[in-house]
Amino acid sequence: MTLKDLLAAKNGRTITVSASASVAEAIRVMHDNKVGAVLIPDAGGCPVGIFTERDVVRVYAEGDDLAVVRVEERMTCSVVVGKPEDTVDEVMALMTERRFRHLPVLDKGKLIGLVSIGDVVKAKLDEAAREAQTLREYIHS
Ligand code: AMP
């Protein structure tokens, strides 16, 4: 299974905020959309920035004012991205190795979606269930 298949099955939209949004605004967007990360397209010279729950924790722990600090000050700009043809297995290994749980997917430089570790685990579980079903059918045929 590839990221293209995963995104098609997910049928989700990518949640974005502007680079100038405050951290408090980004938290509100994450909460309203029930997601743990937002993307910042064309963020200050990088193709895409990412800001996740982990970054929120860091801003808070450092004692900064969530209403004042802007997302562009604390987002990750050197974002690792996936391609539509990457396999779910490759992405799972990448996320585990690099210790992040979100991966924007770009097709020829254009943002086409965002997959989370939850999407990846679900895809693997679905695949395992399909394989078990196929084996059961084979055994009983
Ligand atoms: P996460 O585990 O996804 O909440 O992210 C942990 C840290 O890695 C945060 O500082 C994120 O901004 C950063 N991060 C998340 N996803 C990526 C990615 N695809 N590429 C680079 N950094 C990322």
JSON list of C-alpha atoms and ligand atoms in Angstrom, two decimals:
[
{"chain": "A", "resi": 1, "resn": "MET", "atom": "CA", "xyz": [0.00, 0.00, 0.00]},
{"chain": "A", "resi": 2, "resn": "THR", "atom": "CA", "xyz": [1.27, 3.47, -0.90]},
{"chain": "A", "resi": 3, "resn": "LEU", "atom": "CA", "xyz": [0.63, 6.94, 0.53]},
{"chain": "A", "resi": 4, "resn": "LYS", "atom": "CA", "xyz": [-1.51, 7.65, -2.52]},
{"chain": "A", "resi": 5, "resn": "ASP", "atom": "CA", "xyz": [-3.80, 4.70, -1.59]},
{"chain": "A", "resi": 6, "resn": "LEU", "atom": "CA", "xyz": [-3.82, 5.75, 2.06]},
{"chain": "A", "resi": 7, "resn": "LEU", "atom": "CA", "xyz": [-4.80, 9.35, 1.26]},
{"chain": "A", "resi": 8, "resn": "ALA", "atom": "CA", "xyz": [-7.55, 8.19, -1.12]},
{"chain": "A", "resi": 9, "resn": "ALA", "atom": "CA", "xyz": [-9.02, 5.92, 1.59]},
{"chain": "A", "resi": 10, "resn": "LYS", "atom": "CA", "xyz": [-8.71, 8.63, 4.23]},
{"chain": "A", "resi": 11, "resn": "ASN", "atom": "CA", "xyz": [-10.55, 11.22, 2.19]},
{"chain": "A", "resi": 12, "resn": "GLY", "atom": "CA", "xyz": [-9.42, 13.89, 4.63]},
{"chain": "A", "resi": 13, "resn": "ARG", "atom": "CA", "xyz": [-8.50, 17.50, 4.27]},
{"chain": "A", "resi": 14, "resn": "THR", "atom": "CA", "xyz": [-5.24, 19.06, 5.36]},
{"chain": "A", "resi": 15, "resn": "ILE", "atom": "CA", "xyz": [-5.57, 21.59, 8.13]},
{"chain": "A", "resi": 16, "resn": "THR", "atom": "CA", "xyz": [-3.43, 24.68, 7.71]},
{"chain": "A", "resi": 17, "resn": "VAL", "atom": "CA", "xyz": [-2.79, 27.93, 9.56]},
{"chain": "A", "resi": 18, "resn": "SER", "atom": "CA", "xyz": [-0.93, 31.03, 8.44]},
{"chain": "A", "resi": 19, "resn": "ALA", "atom": "CA", "xyz": [2.61, 31.63, 9.61]},
{"chain": "A", "resi": 20, "resn": "SER", "atom": "CA", "xyz": [1.51, 34.78, 11.43]},
{"chain": "A", "resi": 21, "resn": "ALA", "atom": "CA", "xyz": [-1.15, 32.97, 13.49]},
{"chain": "A", "resi": 22, "resn": "SER", "atom": "CA", "xyz": [-0.51, 32.90, 17.22]},
{"chain": "A", "resi": 23, "resn": "VAL", "atom": "CA", "xyz": [0.18, 29.60, 18.97]},
{"chain": "A", "resi": 24, "resn": "ALA", "atom": "CA", "xyz": [-3.17, 30.06, 20.78]},
{"chain": "A", "resi": 25, "resn": "GLU", "atom": "CA", "xyz": [-4.94, 30.30, 17.39]},
{"chain": "A", "resi": 26, "resn": "ALA", "atom": "CA", "xyz": [-3.16, 27.17, 16.16]},
{"chain": "A", "resi": 27, "resn": "ILE", "atom": "CA", "xyz": [-4.24, 25.30, 19.32]},
{"chain": "A", "resi": 28, "resn": "ARG", "atom": "CA", "xyz": [-7.84, 26.34, 18.65]},
{"chain": "A", "resi": 29, "resn": "VAL", "atom": "CA", "xyz": [-7.63, 25.11, 15.03]},
{"chain": "A", "resi": 30, "resn": "MET", "atom": "CA", "xyz": [-6.14, 21.77, 16.17]},
{"chain": "A", "resi": 31, "resn": "HIS", "atom": "CA", "xyz": [-8.84, 21.37, 18.79]},
{"chain": "A", "resi": 32, "resn": "ASP", "atom": "CA", "xyz": [-11.73, 22.32, 16.48]},
{"chain": "A", "resi": 33, "resn": "ASN", "atom": "CA", "xyz": [-10.51, 19.89, 13.80]},
{"chain": "A", "resi": 34, "resn": "LYS", "atom": "CA", "xyz": [-9.45, 17.13, 16.21]},
{"chain": "A", "resi": 35, "resn": "VAL", "atom": "CA", "xyz": [-5.92, 16.94, 14.79]},
{"chain": "A", "resi": 36, "resn": "GLY", "atom": "CA", "xyz": [-2.48, 16.99, 16.41]},
{"chain": "A", "resi": 37, "resn": "ALA", "atom": "CA", "xyz": [-0.65, 18.99, 13.75]},
{"chain": "A", "resi": 38, "resn": "VAL", "atom": "CA", "xyz": [-1.19, 21.88, 11.39]},
{"chain": "A", "resi": 39, "resn": "LEU", "atom": "CA", "xyz": [0.73, 22.75, 8.26]},
{"chain": "A", "resi": 40, "resn": "ILE", "atom": "CA", "xyz": [1.91, 26.20, 7.31]},
{"chain": "A", "resi": 41, "resn": "PRO", "atom": "CA", "xyz": [2.07, 26.36, 3.50]},
{"chain": "A", "resi": 42, "resn": "ASP", "atom": "CA", "xyz": [4.68, 28.60, 1.89]},
{"chain": "A", "resi": 43, "resn": "ALA", "atom": "CA", "xyz": [5.91, 29.50, 5.33]},
{"chain": "A", "resi": 44, "resn": "GLY", "atom": "CA", "xyz": [8.56, 32.18, 5.30]},
{"chain": "A", "resi": 45, "resn": "GLY", "atom": "CA", "xyz": [10.63, 30.80, 2.45]},
{"chain": "A", "resi": 46, "resn": "CYS", "atom": "CA", "xyz": [10.21, 27.10, 3.20]},
{"chain": "A", "resi": 47, "resn": "PRO", "atom": "CA", "xyz": [7.76, 25.09, 1.06]},
{"chain": "A", "resi": 48, "resn": "VAL", "atom": "CA", "xyz": [5.86, 23.99, 4.11]},
{"chain": "A", "resi": 49, "resn": "GLY", "atom": "CA", "xyz": [6.21, 24.29, 7.87]},
{"chain": "A", "resi": 50, "resn": "ILE", "atom": "CA", "xyz": [4.71, 22.01, 10.51]},
{"chain": "A", "resi": 51, "resn": "PHE", "atom": "CA", "xyz": [3.53, 22.78, 14.02]},
{"chain": "A", "resi": 52, "resn": "THR", "atom": "CA", "xyz": [2.38, 19.93, 16.28]},
{"chain": "A", "resi": 53, "resn": "GLU", "atom": "CA", "xyz": [1.17, 19.22, 19.81]},
{"chain": "A", "resi": 54, "resn": "ARG", "atom": "CA", "xyz": [4.78, 18.55, 20.77]},
{"chain": "A", "resi": 55, "resn": "ASP", "atom": "CA", "xyz": [5.69, 22.11, 19.77]},
{"chain": "A", "resi": 56, "resn": "VAL", "atom": "CA", "xyz": [2.78, 23.46, 21.82]},
{"chain": "A", "resi": 57, "resn": "VAL", "atom": "CA", "xyz": [4.12, 21.62, 24.87]},
{"chain": "A", "resi": 58, "resn": "ARG", "atom": "CA", "xyz": [7.55, 23.16, 24.28]},
{"chain": "A", "resi": 59, "resn": "VAL", "atom": "CA", "xyz": [6.23, 26.72, 23.97]},
{"chain": "A", "resi": 60, "resn": "TYR", "atom": "CA", "xyz": [4.18, 26.28, 27.15]},
{"chain": "A", "resi": 61, "resn": "ALA", "atom": "CA", "xyz": [7.01, 24.65, 29.11]},
{"chain": "A", "resi": 62, "resn": "GLU", "atom": "CA", "xyz": [9.34, 27.51, 28.18]},
{"chain": "A", "resi": 63, "resn": "GLY", "atom": "CA", "xyz": [6.87, 29.92, 29.76]},
{"chain": "A", "resi": 64, "resn": "ASP", "atom": "CA", "xyz": [6.02, 31.90, 26.64]},
{"chain": "A", "resi": 65, "resn": "ASP", "atom": "CA", "xyz": [2.69, 33.61, 26.11]},
{"chain": "A", "resi": 66, "resn": "LEU", "atom": "CA", "xyz": [0.64, 31.39, 23.77]},
{"chain": "A", "resi": 67, "resn": "ALA", "atom": "CA", "xyz": [-1.38, 34.38, 22.60]},
{"chain": "A", "resi": 68, "resn": "VAL", "atom": "CA", "xyz": [1.70, 36.37, 21.65]},
{"chain": "A", "resi": 69, "resn": "VAL", "atom": "CA", "xyz": [4.16, 33.86, 20.17]},
{"chain": "A", "resi": 70, "resn": "ARG", "atom": "CA", "xyz": [3.57, 33.35, 16.45]},
{"chain": "A", "resi": 71, "resn": "VAL", "atom": "CA", "xyz": [3.55, 29.91, 14.84]},
{"chain": "A", "resi": 72, "resn": "GLU", "atom": "CA", "xyz": [6.37, 30.90, 12.45]},
{"chain": "A", "resi": 73, "resn": "GLU", "atom": "CA", "xyz": [8.65, 31.48, 15.45]},
{"chain": "A", "resi": 74, "resn": "ARG", "atom": "CA", "xyz": [8.25, 27.89, 16.69]},
{"chain": "A", "resi": 75, "resn": "MET", "atom": "CA", "xyz": [7.26, 25.70, 13.74]},
{"chain": "A", "resi": 76, "resn": "THR", "atom": "CA", "xyz": [9.63, 23.18, 12.21]},
{"chain": "A", "resi": 77, "resn": "CYS", "atom": "CA", "xyz": [10.72, 24.45, 8.81]},
{"chain": "A", "resi": 78, "resn": "SER", "atom": "CA", "xyz": [13.03, 21.64, 7.68]},
{"chain": "A", "resi": 79, "resn": "VAL", "atom": "CA", "xyz": [10.09, 19.32, 7.16]},
{"chain": "A", "resi": 80, "resn": "VAL", "atom": "CA", "xyz": [10.57, 15.74, 6.02]},
{"chain": "A", "resi": 81, "resn": "VAL", "atom": "CA", "xyz": [7.96, 14.98, 3.38]},
{"chain": "A", "resi": 82, "resn": "GLY", "atom": "CA", "xyz": [6.63, 11.88, 1.65]},
{"chain": "A", "resi": 83, "resn": "LYS", "atom": "CA", "xyz": [5.79, 11.15, -1.97]},
{"chain": "A", "resi": 84, "resn": "PRO", "atom": "CA", "xyz": [2.58, 9.50, -3.22]},
{"chain": "A", "resi": 85, "resn": "GLU", "atom": "CA", "xyz": [4.51, 6.40, -4.29]},
{"chain": "A", "resi": 86, "resn": "ASP", "atom": "CA", "xyz": [6.15, 5.83, -0.86]},
{"chain": "A", "resi": 87, "resn": "THR", "atom": "CA", "xyz": [4.90, 2.66, 0.80]},
{"chain": "A", "resi": 88, "resn": "VAL", "atom": "CA", "xyz": [3.23, 2.58, 4.20]},
{"chain": "A", "resi": 89, "resn": "ASP", "atom": "CA", "xyz": [6.04, 0.30, 5.44]},
{"chain": "A", "resi": 90, "resn": "GLU", "atom": "CA", "xyz": [8.69, 2.82, 4.38]},
{"chain": "A", "resi": 91, "resn": "VAL", "atom": "CA", "xyz": [6.83, 5.67, 6.06]},
{"chain": "A", "resi": 92, "resn": "MET", "atom": "CA", "xyz": [6.34, 3.69, 9.27]},
{"chain": "A", "resi": 93, "resn": "ALA", "atom": "CA", "xyz": [10.10, 3.02, 9.43]},
{"chain": "A", "resi": 94, "resn": "LEU", "atom": "CA", "xyz": [10.87, 6.70, 8.69]},
{"chain": "A", "resi": 95, "resn": "MET", "atom": "CA", "xyz": [8.52, 8.02, 11.40]},
{"chain": "A", "resi": 96, "resn": "THR", "atom": "CA", "xyz": [9.90, 5.56, 13.94]},
{"chain": "A", "resi": 97, "resn": "GLU", "atom": "CA", "xyz": [13.50, 6.38, 13.12]},
{"chain": "A", "resi": 98, "resn": "ARG", "atom": "CA", "xyz": [13.03, 10.18, 13.03]},
{"chain": "A", "resi": 99, "resn": "ARG", "atom": "CA", "xyz": [10.65, 10.21, 16.01]},
{"chain": "A", "resi": 100, "resn": "PHE", "atom": "CA", "xyz": [7.81, 12.27, 14.56]},
{"chain": "A", "resi": 101, "resn": "ARG", "atom": "CA", "xyz": [4.20, 11.32, 14.00]},
{"chain": "A", "resi": 102, "resn": "HIS", "atom": "CA", "xyz": [3.22, 13.43, 11.01]},
{"chain": "A", "resi": 103, "resn": "LEU", "atom": "CA", "xyz": [4.28, 13.42, 7.37]},
{"chain": "A", "resi": 104, "resn": "PRO", "atom": "CA", "xyz": [3.08, 15.92, 4.75]},
{"chain": "A", "resi": 105, "resn": "VAL", "atom": "CA", "xyz": [2.77, 14.37, 1.31]},
{"chain": "A", "resi": 106, "resn": "LEU", "atom": "CA", "xyz": [3.91, 16.37, -1.71]},
{"chain": "A", "resi": 107, "resn": "ASP", "atom": "CA", "xyz": [3.32, 15.48, -5.33]},
{"chain": "A", "resi": 108, "resn": "LYS", "atom": "CA", "xyz": [5.72, 17.35, -7.63]},
{"chain": "A", "resi": 109, "resn": "GLY", "atom": "CA", "xyz": [6.10, 20.07, -5.02]},
{"chain": "A", "resi": 110, "resn": "LYS", "atom": "CA", "xyz": [2.35, 20.41, -4.39]},
{"chain": "A", "resi": 111, "resn": "LEU", "atom": "CA", "xyz": [0.92, 19.56, -0.97]},
{"chain": "A", "resi": 112, "resn": "ILE", "atom": "CA", "xyz": [-1.67, 16.76, -1.37]},
{"chain": "A", "resi": 113, "resn": "GLY", "atom": "CA", "xyz": [-2.20, 15.65, 2.22]},
{"chain": "A", "resi": 114, "resn": "LEU", "atom": "CA", "xyz": [-0.85, 14.81, 5.64]},
{"chain": "A", "resi": 115, "resn": "VAL", "atom": "CA", "xyz": [-0.60, 11.34, 7.15]},
{"chain": "A", "resi": 116, "resn": "SER", "atom": "CA", "xyz": [-0.26, 10.67, 10.85]},
{"chain": "A", "resi": 117, "resn": "ILE", "atom": "CA", "xyz": [1.20, 7.66, 12.63]},
{"chain": "A", "resi": 118, "resn": "GLY", "atom": "CA", "xyz": [-2.44, 6.78, 13.46]},
{"chain": "A", "resi": 119, "resn": "ASP", "atom": "CA", "xyz": [-3.31, 6.61, 9.74]},
{"chain": "A", "resi": 120, "resn": "VAL", "atom": "CA", "xyz": [-0.26, 4.42, 9.13]},
{"chain": "A", "resi": 121, "resn": "VAL", "atom": "CA", "xyz": [-1.08, 2.02, 11.99]},
{"chain": "A", "resi": 122, "resn": "LYS", "atom": "CA", "xyz": [-4.70, 1.79, 10.83]},
{"chain": "A", "resi": 123, "resn": "ALA", "atom": "CA", "xyz": [-3.57, 0.98, 7.27]},
{"chain": "A", "resi": 124, "resn": "LYS", "atom": "CA", "xyz": [-1.33, -1.80, 8.59]},
{"chain": "A", "resi": 125, "resn": "LEU", "atom": "CA", "xyz": [-4.11, -3.25, 10.78]},
{"chain": "A", "resi": 126, "resn": "ASP", "atom": "CA", "xyz": [-6.56, -3.18, 7.83]},
{"chain": "A", "resi": 127, "resn": "GLU", "atom": "CA", "xyz": [-3.98, -4.91, 5.66]},
{"chain": "A", "resi": 128, "resn": "ALA", "atom": "CA", "xyz": [-3.40, -7.61, 8.31]},
{"chain": "A", "resi": 129, "resn": "ALA", "atom": "CA", "xyz": [-7.17, -8.16, 8.64]},
{"chain": "A", "resi": 130, "resn": "ARG", "atom": "CA", "xyz": [-7.54, -8.50, 4.85]},
{"chain": "A", "resi": 131, "resn": "GLU", "atom": "CA", "xyz": [-4.68, -11.02, 4.70]},
{"chain": "A", "resi": 132, "resn": "ALA", "atom": "CA", "xyz": [-6.17, -13.07, 7.56]},
{"chain": "A", "resi": 133, "resn": "GLN", "atom": "CA", "xyz": [-9.54, -13.09, 5.78]},
{"chain": "A", "resi": 134, "resn": "THR", "atom": "CA", "xyz": [-7.94, -14.23, 2.51]},
{"chain": "A", "resi": 135, "resn": "LEU", "atom": "CA", "xyz": [-6.14, -17.04, 4.35]},
{"chain": "A", "resi": 136, "resn": "ARG", "atom": "CA", "xyz": [-9.37, -18.12, 6.11]},
{"chain": "A", "resi": 137, "resn": "GLU", "atom": "CA", "xyz": [-11.18, -18.22, 2.76]},
{"chain": "A", "resi": 138, "resn": "TYR", "atom": "CA", "xyz": [-8.34, -20.22, 1.24]},
{"chain": "A", "resi": 139, "resn": "ILE", "atom": "CA", "xyz": [-8.34, -22.75, 4.09]},
{"chain": "A", "resi": 140, "resn": "HIS", "atom": "CA", "xyz": [-12.11, -23.21, 3.90]},
{"chain": "A", "resi": 141, "resn": "SER", "atom": "CA", "xyz": [-12.24, -23.48, 0.09]},
{"chain": "B", "resi": 1, "resn": "AMP", "atom": "P1", "xyz": [5.19, 14.98, 16.30]},
{"chain": "B", "resi": 1, "resn": "AMP", "atom": "O1", "xyz": [5.70, 13.71, 16.92]},
{"chain": "B", "resi": 1, "resn": "AMP", "atom": "O2", "xyz": [4.72, 14.77, 14.88]},
{"chain": "B", "resi": 1, "resn": "AMP", "atom": "O3", "xyz": [4.16, 15.68, 17.16]},
{"chain": "B", "resi": 1, "resn": "AMP", "atom": "O4", "xyz": [6.42, 16.00, 16.14]},
{"chain": "B", "resi": 1, "resn": "AMP", "atom": "C1", "xyz": [7.55, 16.03, 16.99]},
{"chain": "B", "resi": 1, "resn": "AMP", "atom": "C2", "xyz": [8.48, 17.17, 16.52]},
{"chain": "B", "resi": 1, "resn": "AMP", "atom": "O5", "xyz": [8.91, 16.93, 15.16]},
{"chain": "B", "resi": 1, "resn": "AMP", "atom": "C3", "xyz": [7.83, 18.56, 16.49]},
{"chain": "B", "resi": 1, "resn": "AMP", "atom": "O6", "xyz": [8.81, 19.53, 16.80]},
{"chain": "B", "resi": 1, "resn": "AMP", "atom": "C4", "xyz": [7.37, 18.74, 15.04]},
{"chain": "B", "resi": 1, "resn": "AMP", "atom": "O7", "xyz": [7.33, 20.09, 14.60]},
{"chain": "B", "resi": 1, "resn": "AMP", "atom": "C5", "xyz": [8.43, 17.95, 14.30]},
{"chain": "B", "resi": 1, "resn": "AMP", "atom": "N1", "xyz": [7.88, 17.27, 13.12]},
{"chain": "B", "resi": 1, "resn": "AMP", "atom": "C6", "xyz": [6.70, 16.64, 12.99]},
{"chain": "B", "resi": 1, "resn": "AMP", "atom": "N2", "xyz": [6.55, 16.12, 11.78]},
{"chain": "B", "resi": 1, "resn": "AMP", "atom": "C7", "xyz": [7.69, 16.40, 11.10]},
{"chain": "B", "resi": 1, "resn": "AMP", "atom": "C8", "xyz": [8.16, 16.14, 9.77]},
{"chain": "B", "resi": 1, "resn": "AMP", "atom": "N3", "xyz": [7.44, 15.45, 8.88]},
{"chain": "B", "resi": 1, "resn": "AMP", "atom": "N4", "xyz": [9.39, 16.62, 9.43]},
{"chain": "B", "resi": 1, "resn": "AMP", "atom": "C9", "xyz": [10.15, 17.31, 10.33]},
{"chain": "B", "resi": 1, "resn": "AMP", "atom": "N5", "xyz": [9.77, 17.59, 11.58]},
{"chain": "B", "resi": 1, "resn": "AMP", "atom": "C10", "xyz": [8.55, 17.14, 11.97]}
]
